[in-house]
Tab-separated table of C-alpha atoms and ligand atoms in Angstrom:
chain	number	residue	atom	x	y	z
Q	26	MET	CA	114.559	48.825	-120.530
Q	27	GLU	CA	117.331	48.408	-118.816
Q	28	GLY	CA	117.353	46.224	-115.518
Q	29	LYS	CA	120.006	43.763	-114.830
Q	30	ASN	CA	122.480	44.431	-111.531
Q	31	ASN	CA	125.768	42.405	-113.598
Q	32	ALA	CA	127.865	45.686	-112.702
Q	33	ALA	CA	129.776	45.281	-109.584
Q	34	GLU	CA	132.274	42.694	-110.785
Q	35	GLY	CA	135.080	43.880	-110.237
Q	36	ALA	CA	134.359	48.004	-109.291
Q	37	SER	CA	134.364	46.612	-105.894
Q	38	GLY	CA	133.411	50.393	-104.088
Q	39	GLY	CA	134.187	53.049	-106.820
Q	40	GLY	CA	131.434	50.829	-109.153
Q	41	MET	CA	132.284	50.175	-113.471
Q	42	ILE	CA	133.850	53.646	-114.347
Q	43	MET	CA	136.764	53.257	-111.751
Q	44	ALA	CA	137.071	49.383	-112.601
Q	45	TRP	CA	137.139	51.228	-115.911
Q	46	LEU	CA	139.768	53.596	-115.171
Q	47	ASN	CA	141.916	51.263	-113.590
Q	48	LYS	CA	141.986	48.300	-116.791
Q	49	HIS	CA	142.521	50.798	-118.823
Q	50	HIS	CA	145.161	53.194	-116.751
Q	51	THR	CA	147.264	53.681	-119.855
Q	52	ILE	CA	145.285	55.681	-122.362
Q	53	TYR	CA	143.565	56.872	-119.847
Q	54	SER	CA	146.969	58.787	-119.019
Q	55	ARG	CA	147.659	59.573	-122.352
Q	56	ALA	CA	144.658	61.323	-122.543
Q	57	THR	CA	145.174	63.142	-119.258
Q	58	ARG	CA	148.915	64.177	-119.330
Q	59	HIS	CA	149.322	64.237	-123.044
Q	60	PRO	CA	152.780	66.189	-123.661
Q	61	PHE	CA	150.552	69.002	-125.085
Q	62	ILE	CA	149.435	69.655	-121.005
Q	63	LEU	CA	153.108	68.370	-119.630
Q	64	SER	CA	154.807	71.530	-121.155
Q	65	THR	CA	151.406	73.947	-120.201
Q	66	ARG	CA	152.384	72.578	-116.698
Q	67	ASP	CA	156.115	72.753	-117.340
Q	68	GLY	CA	155.759	76.530	-119.032
Q	69	THR	CA	157.588	75.728	-121.951
Q	70	VAL	CA	154.349	74.951	-124.272
Q	71	ASP	CA	154.842	76.348	-127.252
Q	72	LEU	CA	151.996	79.455	-127.764
Q	73	SER	CA	151.357	78.677	-131.215
Q	74	SER	CA	150.666	75.227	-130.114
Q	75	PHE	CA	148.004	76.806	-127.297
Q	76	LYS	CA	146.449	79.505	-129.846
Q	77	ARG	CA	145.882	76.309	-132.335
Q	78	TRP	CA	144.080	74.387	-129.923
Q	79	LEU	CA	141.783	77.466	-128.650
Q	80	GLU	CA	141.195	77.968	-132.308
Q	81	GLN	CA	139.389	74.098	-132.907
Q	82	ASP	CA	138.258	73.699	-128.924
Q	83	TYR	CA	136.104	77.172	-129.836
Q	84	ILE	CA	134.420	74.418	-132.476
Q	85	PHE	CA	134.242	72.170	-130.950
Q	86	VAL	CA	132.061	72.821	-127.984
Q	87	ARG	CA	129.478	74.971	-130.578
Q	88	GLU	CA	129.365	71.085	-131.915
Q	89	PHE	CA	129.263	70.106	-127.858
Q	90	VAL	CA	125.694	71.910	-126.931
Q	91	PRO	CA	123.886	70.760	-128.734
Q	92	PHE	CA	125.766	66.930	-127.754
Q	93	VAL	CA	124.180	68.142	-124.830
Q	94	ALA	CA	121.682	68.566	-124.926
Q	95	SER	CA	120.628	65.809	-126.135
Q	96	VAL	CA	122.096	64.154	-123.550
Q	97	LEU	CA	119.363	66.126	-121.256
Q	98	LEU	CA	116.384	64.943	-123.394
Q	99	LYS	CA	117.492	61.262	-122.956
Q	100	ALA	CA	117.673	62.422	-118.784
Q	101	TRP	CA	114.118	63.384	-120.120
Q	102	ARG	CA	112.789	60.458	-121.463
Q	103	GLU	CA	114.875	57.453	-119.581
Q	104	SER	CA	115.708	58.594	-116.277
Q	105	GLU	CA	113.664	58.442	-112.743
Q	106	ASP	CA	115.815	60.709	-111.161
Q	107	GLY	CA	114.844	64.863	-111.307
Q	108	SER	CA	118.097	65.454	-110.857
Q	109	ASP	CA	119.718	63.984	-113.525
Q	110	MET	CA	118.619	66.731	-115.409
Q	111	GLU	CA	119.843	69.945	-112.847
Q	112	VAL	CA	123.022	68.004	-113.166
Q	113	ILE	CA	123.492	68.039	-116.688
Q	114	LEU	CA	120.827	71.535	-117.365
Q	115	SER	CA	124.091	73.300	-115.564
Q	116	GLY	CA	126.730	71.764	-117.602
Q	117	LEU	CA	124.838	72.698	-121.270
Q	118	ALA	CA	124.233	76.969	-119.295
Q	119	SER	CA	127.509	76.677	-118.462
Q	120	LEU	CA	128.937	76.325	-122.033
Q	121	ASN	CA	126.848	79.263	-122.401
Q	122	ASP	CA	129.802	81.379	-120.995
Q	123	GLU	CA	132.216	79.421	-122.443
Q	124	ILE	CA	131.475	80.675	-125.768
Q	125	SER	CA	131.567	84.099	-124.867
Q	126	TRP	CA	135.048	83.181	-122.556
Q	127	PHE	CA	136.669	81.608	-126.207
Q	128	LYS	CA	136.257	84.943	-127.759
Q	129	LYS	CA	137.225	87.014	-125.398
Q	130	GLU	CA	140.372	84.815	-125.481
Q	131	ALA	CA	141.075	84.623	-128.669
Q	132	LEU	CA	140.616	88.305	-128.974
Q	133	LYS	CA	143.497	88.616	-126.275
Q	134	TRP	CA	145.201	86.306	-128.626
Q	135	GLY	CA	144.472	88.152	-131.610
Q	136	VAL	CA	143.547	84.989	-133.341
Q	137	LEU	CA	140.315	84.969	-134.866
Q	138	LEU	CA	137.596	82.470	-135.133
Q	139	SER	CA	135.360	83.640	-138.147
Q	140	GLY	CA	136.769	81.139	-140.670
Q	141	THR	CA	137.765	78.933	-139.511
Q	142	SER	CA	137.964	75.275	-140.066
Q	143	PRO	CA	137.320	72.572	-137.837
Q	144	GLN	CA	140.910	70.241	-138.447
Q	145	LYS	CA	140.397	66.420	-139.396
Q	146	ALA	CA	140.658	65.539	-135.181
Q	147	ASN	CA	138.038	67.756	-134.587
Q	148	GLN	CA	136.321	66.969	-137.392
Q	149	ASP	CA	136.662	63.181	-136.405
Q	150	TYR	CA	135.931	64.082	-133.034
Q	151	CYS	CA	132.442	66.314	-133.511
Q	152	ARG	CA	131.010	62.936	-135.580
Q	153	PHE	CA	131.494	60.763	-133.401
Q	154	LEU	CA	129.462	63.052	-130.815
Q	155	GLU	CA	127.177	63.600	-133.379
Q	156	SER	CA	126.632	60.227	-133.861
Q	157	LEU	CA	126.483	59.939	-129.942
Q	158	MET	CA	123.242	62.107	-130.355
Q	159	SER	CA	121.164	59.600	-132.222
Q	160	SER	CA	118.047	57.991	-130.021
Q	161	GLU	CA	118.955	54.509	-130.703
Q	162	ILE	CA	122.518	55.368	-128.261
Q	163	SER	CA	120.960	54.360	-125.058
Q	164	TYR	CA	121.327	57.735	-121.923
Q	165	THR	CA	123.872	55.116	-120.414
Q	166	VAL	CA	125.689	54.658	-123.743
Q	167	ALA	CA	125.903	59.026	-123.876
Q	168	ILE	CA	126.258	60.119	-119.660
Q	169	THR	CA	129.088	57.891	-119.597
Q	170	ALA	CA	130.658	59.468	-122.991
Q	171	PHE	CA	129.585	63.195	-121.708
Q	172	TRP	CA	131.609	62.173	-118.282
Q	173	ALA	CA	134.445	61.502	-119.470
Q	174	ILE	CA	134.805	64.069	-122.211
Q	175	GLU	CA	134.901	66.443	-119.180
Q	176	ALA	CA	136.662	64.432	-116.721
Q	177	VAL	CA	139.645	65.115	-119.268
Q	178	TYR	CA	139.024	67.892	-119.813
Q	179	GLN	CA	139.398	68.672	-115.403
Q	180	GLU	CA	142.036	65.815	-114.946
Q	181	SER	CA	144.357	66.927	-117.280
Q	182	PHE	CA	144.050	71.020	-116.631
Q	183	SER	CA	143.996	70.699	-112.488
Q	184	LEU	CA	147.281	68.890	-112.801
Q	185	CYS	CA	148.646	72.392	-114.607
Q	186	LEU	CA	147.566	74.031	-111.287
Q	187	LYS	CA	149.040	71.599	-109.233
Q	188	HIS	CA	151.952	72.822	-106.966
Q	189	GLY	CA	154.940	73.187	-107.990
Q	190	SER	CA	153.962	73.838	-111.453
Q	191	ARG	CA	154.673	76.097	-113.657
Q	192	THR	CA	152.451	77.243	-115.878
Q	193	PRO	CA	152.253	80.600	-117.378
Q	194	ALA	CA	150.591	83.313	-115.406
Q	195	GLU	CA	148.818	84.486	-119.209
Q	196	LEU	CA	147.610	80.678	-119.388
Q	197	MET	CA	146.348	80.477	-116.082
Q	198	GLU	CA	142.423	80.780	-116.606
Q	199	THR	CA	142.531	78.763	-119.027
Q	200	CYS	CA	143.747	75.654	-116.647
Q	201	GLN	CA	141.033	77.702	-114.354
Q	202	ARG	CA	138.317	76.922	-116.460
Q	203	TRP	CA	138.255	73.458	-116.236
Q	204	GLY	CA	140.824	72.532	-113.806
Q	205	SER	CA	138.548	74.383	-110.719
Q	206	ASP	CA	137.334	72.657	-107.402
Q	207	SER	CA	133.805	73.402	-109.201
Q	208	PHE	CA	134.042	71.932	-112.473
Q	209	GLY	CA	135.683	68.900	-109.986
Q	210	GLN	CA	132.816	68.674	-108.038
Q	211	TYR	CA	130.579	68.396	-111.263
Q	212	CYS	CA	132.410	65.505	-113.403
Q	213	HIS	CA	131.899	64.336	-109.950
Q	214	SER	CA	128.125	64.172	-110.147
Q	215	LEU	CA	128.316	62.836	-113.804
Q	216	GLN	CA	130.365	59.954	-112.594
Q	217	MET	CA	127.911	59.595	-109.963
Q	218	ILE	CA	125.101	59.648	-112.891
Q	219	ALA	CA	126.838	57.076	-115.126
Q	220	ASN	CA	127.670	54.782	-112.303
Q	221	LYS	CA	124.028	54.416	-110.845
Q	222	ARG	CA	123.069	54.060	-114.755
Q	223	LEU	CA	125.611	51.643	-115.734
Q	224	GLU	CA	124.691	49.623	-112.378
Q	225	LYS	CA	121.248	48.871	-113.025
Q	226	ALA	CA	122.853	47.954	-116.870
Q	227	PRO	CA	122.902	45.030	-119.000
Q	228	ASP	CA	125.781	44.145	-120.221
Q	229	TYR	CA	125.517	44.510	-124.233
Q	230	ILE	CA	124.840	48.172	-123.157
Q	231	LEU	CA	128.107	47.945	-119.902
Q	232	GLY	CA	129.954	46.874	-123.407
Q	233	LYS	CA	128.776	49.779	-125.457
Q	234	ALA	CA	129.850	52.397	-122.947
Q	235	GLU	CA	133.052	51.156	-122.476
Q	236	GLU	CA	133.124	51.364	-126.207
Q	237	ALA	CA	132.168	54.656	-126.038
Q	238	PHE	CA	134.726	55.815	-122.936
Q	239	LEU	CA	137.747	53.494	-125.163
Q	240	SER	CA	136.405	56.295	-128.367
Q	241	VAL	CA	136.532	59.619	-126.069
Q	242	LEU	CA	139.952	58.662	-124.851
Q	243	GLU	CA	141.707	58.360	-128.977
Q	244	HIS	CA	139.531	61.333	-129.791
Q	245	GLU	CA	140.259	63.152	-127.098
Q	246	ILE	CA	144.397	62.037	-127.583
Q	247	GLU	CA	144.320	63.053	-131.286
Q	248	PHE	CA	142.866	66.164	-130.538
Q	249	TRP	CA	145.308	66.726	-128.429
Q	250	ASN	CA	147.863	65.335	-130.776
Q	251	MET	CA	146.804	68.265	-133.412
Q	252	SER	CA	146.523	71.117	-130.861
Q	253	ASN	CA	150.381	70.166	-130.625
Q	254	GLY	CA	150.578	70.331	-134.460
Q	255	GLU	CA	151.612	66.182	-134.762
Q	256	TRP	CA	148.686	64.970	-137.446
J	327	NSP	C1	137.898	68.465	-127.306
J	327	NSP	C2	137.652	68.686	-126.050
J	327	NSP	N1	137.266	68.619	-125.194
J	327	NSP	C3	136.735	68.201	-123.944
J	327	NSP	C4	136.471	69.486	-123.333
J	327	NSP	C5	135.576	70.070	-121.811
J	327	NSP	N2	134.355	70.211	-122.767
J	327	NSP	C6	136.434	70.231	-124.621
J	327	NSP	N3	136.074	71.837	-124.093
J	327	NSP	N4	136.776	70.549	-125.522
């Protein structure tokens, strides 16, 4: 049982996550302002990179479904707050629509999804997701990783929607999917859930959650690198 309140140190007001975002600002920026995203925002993105991202992210999202289901199960077992389950369930439900969207988008770009195999960075990321699905990983660590995975996409794609960006019209739907205000609200709800858990977590869980947060950022950077054809 996680019961010690020691998370507030150095995190005045914004909770533990805000403290980590400040502490790990450099790597967080590398994940959320990657050249792949900056070139999308500037309208100079290489379309073969975009197509590679599309094909690989479809594989990732299919693996993401059981991970989110495992977070839901942990919330059901470990959380006293019923509203956590509603937020996670809404995320899980939207993945159904997301998978259909990938199929539709792939058709539009002439990308063949069946028979595509995951590249190394994708395999490594999916293996990491699988490790978080273990019953030995606490809800606090899993929800922190879940928030971080969603937050990186939200922060990245919202950059492409900002005033003055020159995102190509045919990529706007992609950017809106993760960069929209409603996806931002959902990420904010996940952040609040994670913060609430981290506030009550003992030091060893805090350490594991911070480690998981950093691992997500590293995997996200590798995923963008892979999409850009650098590996
Ligand atoms: C690699 C990756 N990271 C995050 C997301 C957002 N669910 C995604 N679709 N793909």
